[in-house]
Tab-separated table of C-alpha atoms in Angstrom:
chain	number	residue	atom	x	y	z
R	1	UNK	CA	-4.076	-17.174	-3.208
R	2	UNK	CA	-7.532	-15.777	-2.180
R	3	UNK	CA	-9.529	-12.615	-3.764
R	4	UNK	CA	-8.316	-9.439	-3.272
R	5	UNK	CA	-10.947	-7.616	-0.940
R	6	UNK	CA	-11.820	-4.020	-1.841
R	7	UNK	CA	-10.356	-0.996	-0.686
R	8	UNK	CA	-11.105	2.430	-1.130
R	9	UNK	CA	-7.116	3.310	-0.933
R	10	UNK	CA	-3.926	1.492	-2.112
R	11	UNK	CA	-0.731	3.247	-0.778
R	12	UNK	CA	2.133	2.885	-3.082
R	13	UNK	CA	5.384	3.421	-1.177
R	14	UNK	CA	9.085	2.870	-1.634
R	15	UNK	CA	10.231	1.012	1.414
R	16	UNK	CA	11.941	3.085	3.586
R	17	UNK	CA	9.175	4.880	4.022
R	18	UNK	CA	7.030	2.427	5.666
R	19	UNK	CA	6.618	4.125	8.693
R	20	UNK	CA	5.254	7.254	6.493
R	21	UNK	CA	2.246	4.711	4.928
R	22	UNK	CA	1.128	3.343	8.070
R	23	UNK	CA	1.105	6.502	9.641
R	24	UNK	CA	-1.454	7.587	6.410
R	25	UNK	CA	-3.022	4.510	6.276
R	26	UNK	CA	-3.972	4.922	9.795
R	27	UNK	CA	-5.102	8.168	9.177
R	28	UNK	CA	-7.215	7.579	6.487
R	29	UNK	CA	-8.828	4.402	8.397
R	30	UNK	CA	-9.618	7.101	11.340
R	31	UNK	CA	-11.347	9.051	9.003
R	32	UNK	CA	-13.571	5.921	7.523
R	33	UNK	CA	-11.221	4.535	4.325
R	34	UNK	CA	-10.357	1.448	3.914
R	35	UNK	CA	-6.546	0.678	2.716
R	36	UNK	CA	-3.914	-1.442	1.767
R	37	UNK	CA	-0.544	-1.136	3.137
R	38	UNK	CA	1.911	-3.675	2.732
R	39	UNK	CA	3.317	-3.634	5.794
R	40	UNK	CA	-0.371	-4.422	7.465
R	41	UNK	CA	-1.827	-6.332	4.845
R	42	UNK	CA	0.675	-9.121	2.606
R	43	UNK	CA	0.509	-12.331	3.131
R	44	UNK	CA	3.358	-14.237	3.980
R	45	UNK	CA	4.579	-16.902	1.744
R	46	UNK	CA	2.753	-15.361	-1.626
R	47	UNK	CA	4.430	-13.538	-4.194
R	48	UNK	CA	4.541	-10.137	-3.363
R	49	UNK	CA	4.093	-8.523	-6.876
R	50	UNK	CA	1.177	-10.906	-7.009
R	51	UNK	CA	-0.420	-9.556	-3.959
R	52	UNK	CA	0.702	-5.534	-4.932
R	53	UNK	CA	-1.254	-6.244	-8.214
R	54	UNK	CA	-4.432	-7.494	-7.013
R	55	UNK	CA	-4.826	-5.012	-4.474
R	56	UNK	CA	-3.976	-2.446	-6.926
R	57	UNK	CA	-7.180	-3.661	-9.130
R	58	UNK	CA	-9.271	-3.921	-5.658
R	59	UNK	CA	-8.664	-0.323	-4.969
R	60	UNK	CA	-10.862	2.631	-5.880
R	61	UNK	CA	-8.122	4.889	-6.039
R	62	UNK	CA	-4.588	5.398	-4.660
R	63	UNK	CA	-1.803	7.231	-3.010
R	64	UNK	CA	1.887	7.110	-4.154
R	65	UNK	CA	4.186	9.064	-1.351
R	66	UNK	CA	6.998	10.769	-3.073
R	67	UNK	CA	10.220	11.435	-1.016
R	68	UNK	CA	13.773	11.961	-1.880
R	69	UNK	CA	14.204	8.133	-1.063
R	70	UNK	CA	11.769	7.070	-3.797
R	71	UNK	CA	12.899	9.442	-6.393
R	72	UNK	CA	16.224	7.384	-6.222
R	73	UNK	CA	15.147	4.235	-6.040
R	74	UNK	CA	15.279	1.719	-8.473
């Protein structure tokens, strides 16, 4: 699997709210971040928790989105 580019942002999200992330992520983009999103940015065929890790040590800092759905999942 290749190098993990940098990113100033890693959004952390619980699934369901995928549509909230992208929605940030593109906000933050508009306003000259870079990010990583899974939805926009895994790689098919790699472990995920591979790819969640190394972009978690590429990133500068990072967002977790709390919602009710999060708070009871596993």
């Amino acid at each position: 699997m290749a190098e993990q580019s940098r990113r100033d942002v890693f959004i952390s999200h619980e699934k369901s709210d995928g549509d909230v992330a992208l929605e940030l992520a593109a906000r933050l983009r508009a306003a000259g971040y870079t990010t990583w999103c899974y939805e926009e940015d895994s790689a098919a065929g790699g472990s995920y928790l591979v790819q969640i890790d190394r972009a978690i040590e590429a990133a500068g800092s990072m967002v977790v989105i709390v919602s009710p759905k999060s708070l009871r999942s596993p």
